[in-house]
Amino acid sequence: MTHPKHRGARKRIFTGVFAATMALAGTANAQKLEEVLVTAQKRVESLQDVPISVAAVSSDKMTDFGITDMENLSAYVPNFTINETGISTTVTIRGISSGVNPGFELSVGMYNDGIYYGRDQLARVPMMDLERVEVLRGPQGILFGKNSIAGAVSMISAKPTDEFEASIRGLYEPDADEKDIRGTISGPITENLSGRLAFLYREMDGYMENTYLDRDEQGEEETFIRGALQWQATDNFVANLKVSRATFDVDGRNVDVFNSIGSPDHLTVLNGIQTALGRPAVGGELDYKRDNNGDLSDNTVDNAALRMDWTLEPFTVTSITGFVGYEYEEICDCDFTAALVVDSDVDSDYSQFSQELRLTSLGGETIDYIAGVFYQTSELYFSDSVNLVDDTILTQVLGGLSPALAPLANLSASKRNFEQDSDLWAVFAQVTWNINDAWRLTVGGRYTDESKDASKDQQHLSGSNFGSTFLPPEPNGESIPTLYNFMFGAFGIEPYEEVKGDLDETAFTPVVTAQWDATDDTMLYATWTKGFKSGGFDARSNAHPDPAVMNAVNAITGQDLVGTFEFDEEEANSAELGAKMRFAGGRAELNAALYYTEYTDLQVSQFDGTLGFNVTNAGEATAQGVELDGRWAATDSLTLSGGIAYLDFNYDSFPNSQCAFGQAPDSPDFPGLCDATGKRKEYTPEITATLSADWRRPIGNLELRAGLDVNYMDSYLYSAVLDPNTKQDSSAIWNGRIALASVNDTWEVALLGRNLSDETVLNYGGNTPLAGILTQGGGNSYYAFVNRPRNYAVQLSYKF
């Protein structure tokens, strides 16, 4: 890990590099930068003309550095992070994310060729054959719309081509035994019809050693296939159809358990029980080794999209019809150790249909406009169970209390079912008044109406009769159900009949933007907008939400449990000042954004200390800061690019936060909870930055290529309860690539090095589940997802 004393030096390095590159740009002997085109405003525009803080990552960048998913991509965009957790994926822009709960939709809207990818599981879909990925920072409540209160990520697939082309590329990395092969074939089928086929197969053993199972983890196997057709029926009508299927299966997790603290010490207690049961001890070092009984995750995602564009003077009509569906099954050994305590089965299905109709002016007139309607319907089913398996350590614990209790810990489960249906429709419009050659004024708005219906139930089931919530009475006549409930009550889990809820919410989100072309090379803008994210229902809370119901249960178990179910909508007010600038005759660019956003009723999900997560609204929060992005063609052979972001995040009001380990409850209004007002949220590093150098030099009929980049992140907390023991120190991850290719780019051989600095970075974690139970609240340890260490890979590619 990087020592914190280097933080200030690295800030100065990145700031100095940007200042130096811009100052020297005027003296460099190089060609102009290639223009970056984006569709951030649903039109094809130059990135330099868009009044939004946008970062665009090209297909070449993703391919060259082996970026296979959104999590790897996020390292190259300041103020944008993606972290895989035990049961979900968090996507964060400017410190705002949705947290861990299947009932959440993402605060960062993801869009695949215009189709909304709002569920966290979709952030894990393998990426390939993309033209580019655009990351829009700040609320995007008008043209992207649904729930994009923190920002939007737009993935644009490569389209079928008019001329034949094909490619194949392979990668091999020996340490984790990673193999990646992908290819495309594209070209005309008939005079007016062209097609494209893309495929991917990837597998690897993993980089964590599971000493208990004697294997490497997490093992991954991914397949992806996409077919696309483009029909140019007339000069004025074109249709694009895309169908894809992705599977991604995982064995194990890249999770480590470490830092056992307190009295009694958690791992000391746990290993004492392990010894009594004749089982191996559990380690406790952060060393890329873990002791675990095994996890798995099997996922399938289907996607279909049909886009039709009619050009009818003086506007274009666009129709986008989309379907997204996924199903996944997971087994989680959720105490994250090799001790036999509990495991969890998860089963989820999701389906979504959407339709958008859009009217867009051709552009270049005094008044330009975009207007449309949007409809989406979706169904979500989520089921999970906490299973107590044979020879669990609870047999030992409960048997020590009473021999009659020991059988209760074997072959039993607590099962939860959650279902949700959602329907949404919206109308939107955005109008730009081109006042003169220098000034533009844009106003727009979106009206949204969304309804949701949800239900959830939770039962305790016996292994001998898995469909029943009851067990036969003990010989002494004592009620087994009461004891059974007491046992699960120790985990904070209680049974309850079905609870239901429904909501119907409306919102209007406006935007006002002024643009000024101060010079031919400088555009300044100011924008104000509102963001909205709908409320919903908690799928993961382990207790009934009604205190009156829980009072009777708590009287038996001695617990103080109250669950959560419904949570409120989230709103944002955001202002941004920005500049898009060109220098040195188009050989350098620098874009800057200064932003200020206030959030109310921020939706958060926090670990309850045992096995569950509770959703609540966090009152008020403020995110503000500065973002810089730039490119510089230093010479004909060398191009530098990068970005740096400063983030100041503050909970202005959060009196109902879960307490961290060892923290005494101090909330004046919420007994048993802690007041996090004035603190920073998790995943809010002050400084994030990336700097890349790309160098190319012809050598006869060959070309030598080299690339080097560094991705820097300041320190941050990675636990939602803001435990100071979950601090990740600042880090700088270096990646390098050197390649030899033909001048006409037909073939290439490359050596790739990732995380050359061998930084150990913890992406997500918190209290090890059940540590508090085994130590009766006196001890704790921590788990964390650990990123990949230094690795080298060989890449080969050939284009036909």
Tab-separated table of N, CA and C in Angstrom, residues 479-530:
chain	number	residue	atom	x	y	z
A	479	SER	N	-41.619	-25.710	23.032
A	479	SER	CA	-41.922	-25.338	21.653
A	479	SER	C	-40.645	-25.167	20.844
A	480	ILE	N	-40.471	-26.031	19.843
A	480	ILE	CA	-39.318	-25.893	18.959
A	480	ILE	C	-39.381	-24.600	18.148
A	481	PRO	N	-40.568	-24.206	17.624
A	481	PRO	CA	-40.563	-22.966	16.851
A	481	PRO	C	-40.003	-21.775	17.612
A	482	THR	N	-40.300	-21.693	18.908
A	482	THR	CA	-39.784	-20.570	19.688
A	482	THR	C	-38.262	-20.623	19.755
A	483	LEU	N	-37.717	-21.811	20.021
A	483	LEU	CA	-36.267	-21.945	20.068
A	483	LEU	C	-35.646	-21.716	18.693
A	484	TYR	N	-36.353	-22.211	17.704
A	484	TYR	CA	-35.864	-22.067	16.335
A	484	TYR	C	-35.777	-20.595	15.948
A	485	ASN	N	-36.823	-19.859	16.286
A	485	ASN	CA	-36.815	-18.429	16.002
A	485	ASN	C	-35.740	-17.719	16.809
A	486	PHE	N	-35.518	-18.191	18.033
A	486	PHE	CA	-34.473	-17.590	18.850
A	486	PHE	C	-33.107	-17.741	18.188
A	487	MET	N	-32.880	-18.935	17.582
A	487	MET	CA	-31.593	-19.180	16.951
A	487	MET	C	-31.366	-18.218	15.789
A	488	PHE	N	-32.349	-18.100	14.917
A	488	PHE	CA	-32.193	-17.171	13.813
A	488	PHE	C	-32.220	-15.723	14.299
A	489	GLY	N	-32.913	-15.480	15.408
A	489	GLY	CA	-32.919	-14.135	15.966
A	489	GLY	C	-31.535	-13.669	16.347
A	490	ALA	N	-30.667	-14.623	16.690
A	490	ALA	CA	-29.280	-14.259	16.993
A	490	ALA	C	-28.575	-13.668	15.784
A	491	PHE	N	-29.061	-13.996	14.575
A	491	PHE	CA	-28.510	-13.438	13.346
A	491	PHE	C	-29.256	-12.181	12.898
A	492	GLY	N	-30.196	-11.726	13.692
A	492	GLY	CA	-30.988	-10.569	13.290
A	492	GLY	C	-32.024	-10.909	12.238
A	493	ILE	N	-32.422	-12.185	12.136
A	493	ILE	CA	-33.370	-12.637	11.122
A	493	ILE	C	-34.637	-13.112	11.819
A	494	GLU	N	-35.775	-12.627	11.391
A	494	GLU	CA	-37.044	-13.042	11.970
A	494	GLU	C	-38.040	-13.361	10.861
A	495	PRO	N	-38.901	-14.373	11.068
A	495	PRO	CA	-39.901	-14.700	10.041
A	495	PRO	C	-41.070	-13.729	10.082
A	496	TYR	N	-41.718	-13.553	8.942
A	496	TYR	CA	-42.929	-12.749	8.913
A	496	TYR	C	-43.741	-13.093	7.679
A	497	GLU	N	-45.050	-12.840	7.817
A	497	GLU	CA	-45.930	-13.046	6.681
A	497	GLU	C	-45.651	-11.978	5.626
A	498	GLU	N	-46.262	-12.130	4.490
A	498	GLU	CA	-46.007	-11.230	3.363
A	498	GLU	C	-46.334	-9.786	3.718
A	499	VAL	N	-45.407	-8.902	3.407
A	499	VAL	CA	-45.667	-7.470	3.497
A	499	VAL	C	-45.730	-6.933	2.072
A	500	LYS	N	-46.627	-5.999	1.857
A	500	LYS	CA	-46.821	-5.454	0.520
A	500	LYS	C	-46.712	-3.936	0.553
A	501	GLY	N	-46.395	-3.370	-0.570
A	501	GLY	CA	-46.351	-1.919	-0.696
A	501	GLY	C	-46.518	-1.501	-2.137
A	502	ASP	N	-46.984	-0.286	-2.314
A	502	ASP	CA	-47.070	0.271	-3.662
A	502	ASP	C	-46.810	1.769	-3.570
A	503	LEU	N	-46.292	2.312	-4.633
A	503	LEU	CA	-46.054	3.751	-4.686
A	503	LEU	C	-46.294	4.239	-6.097
A	504	ASP	N	-46.654	5.486	-6.182
A	504	ASP	CA	-46.859	6.152	-7.473
A	504	ASP	C	-46.273	7.545	-7.333
A	505	GLU	N	-45.212	7.806	-8.068
A	505	GLU	CA	-44.480	9.055	-7.916
A	505	GLU	C	-44.410	9.795	-9.252
A	506	THR	N	-44.428	11.098	-9.149
A	506	THR	CA	-44.235	11.948	-10.322
A	506	THR	C	-43.108	12.934	-10.028
A	507	ALA	N	-42.450	13.347	-11.080
A	507	ALA	CA	-41.346	14.297	-10.919
A	507	ALA	C	-41.190	15.106	-12.194
A	508	PHE	N	-40.767	16.352	-12.005
A	508	PHE	CA	-40.404	17.201	-13.140
A	508	PHE	C	-38.961	17.635	-12.937
A	509	THR	N	-38.120	17.342	-13.917
A	509	THR	CA	-36.705	17.674	-13.824
A	509	THR	C	-36.342	18.637	-14.955
A	510	PRO	N	-36.056	19.885	-14.637
A	510	PRO	CA	-35.720	20.887	-15.660
A	510	PRO	C	-34.211	21.039	-15.827
A	511	VAL	N	-33.826	21.707	-16.906
A	511	VAL	CA	-32.437	22.080	-17.129
A	511	VAL	C	-32.411	23.425	-17.838
A	512	VAL	N	-31.455	24.272	-17.466
A	512	VAL	CA	-31.211	25.545	-18.151
A	512	VAL	C	-29.704	25.650	-18.359
A	513	THR	N	-29.297	25.872	-19.613
A	513	THR	CA	-27.877	25.949	-19.946
A	513	THR	C	-27.612	27.135	-20.856
A	514	ALA	N	-26.583	27.891	-20.525
A	514	ALA	CA	-26.127	28.986	-21.390
A	514	ALA	C	-24.725	28.677	-21.880
A	515	GLN	N	-24.496	28.857	-23.186
A	515	GLN	CA	-23.182	28.624	-23.789
A	515	GLN	C	-22.695	29.885	-24.490
A	516	TRP	N	-21.394	30.112	-24.375
A	516	TRP	CA	-20.790	31.281	-25.015
A	516	TRP	C	-19.489	30.864	-25.686
A	517	ASP	N	-19.436	31.054	-26.992
A	517	ASP	CA	-18.188	30.831	-27.721
A	517	ASP	C	-17.336	32.089	-27.586
A	518	ALA	N	-16.546	32.126	-26.542
A	518	ALA	CA	-15.747	33.315	-26.253
A	518	ALA	C	-14.754	33.598	-27.364
A	519	THR	N	-14.164	32.543	-27.931
A	519	THR	CA	-13.284	32.653	-29.099
A	519	THR	C	-13.560	31.442	-29.982
A	520	ASP	N	-12.849	31.371	-31.081
A	520	ASP	CA	-13.002	30.200	-31.947
A	520	ASP	C	-12.557	28.918	-31.249
A	521	ASP	N	-11.751	29.047	-30.210
A	521	ASP	CA	-11.188	27.867	-29.544
A	521	ASP	C	-11.643	27.701	-28.102
A	522	THR	N	-12.538	28.546	-27.634
A	522	THR	CA	-12.957	28.482	-26.230
A	522	THR	C	-14.473	28.591	-26.135
A	523	MET	N	-15.089	27.576	-25.532
A	523	MET	CA	-16.520	27.600	-25.246
A	523	MET	C	-16.703	27.548	-23.729
A	524	LEU	N	-17.491	28.472	-23.205
A	524	LEU	CA	-17.823	28.506	-21.786
A	524	LEU	C	-19.297	28.171	-21.623
A	525	TYR	N	-19.631	27.499	-20.508
A	525	TYR	CA	-21.041	27.171	-20.283
A	525	TYR	C	-21.368	27.229	-18.800
A	526	ALA	N	-22.641	27.443	-18.544
A	526	ALA	CA	-23.192	27.399	-17.191
A	526	ALA	C	-24.510	26.660	-17.269
A	527	THR	N	-24.725	25.740	-16.336
A	527	THR	CA	-25.948	24.939	-16.387
A	527	THR	C	-26.489	24.708	-14.983
A	528	TRP	N	-27.806	24.637	-14.905
A	528	TRP	CA	-28.489	24.265	-13.661
A	528	TRP	C	-29.523	23.213	-14.001
A	529	THR	N	-29.610	22.193	-13.165
A	529	THR	CA	-30.565	21.126	-13.422
A	529	THR	C	-31.001	20.489	-12.116
A	530	LYS	N	-32.097	19.764	-12.189
A	530	LYS	CA	-32.584	18.973	-11.064
A	530	LYS	C	-32.515	17.503	-11.456
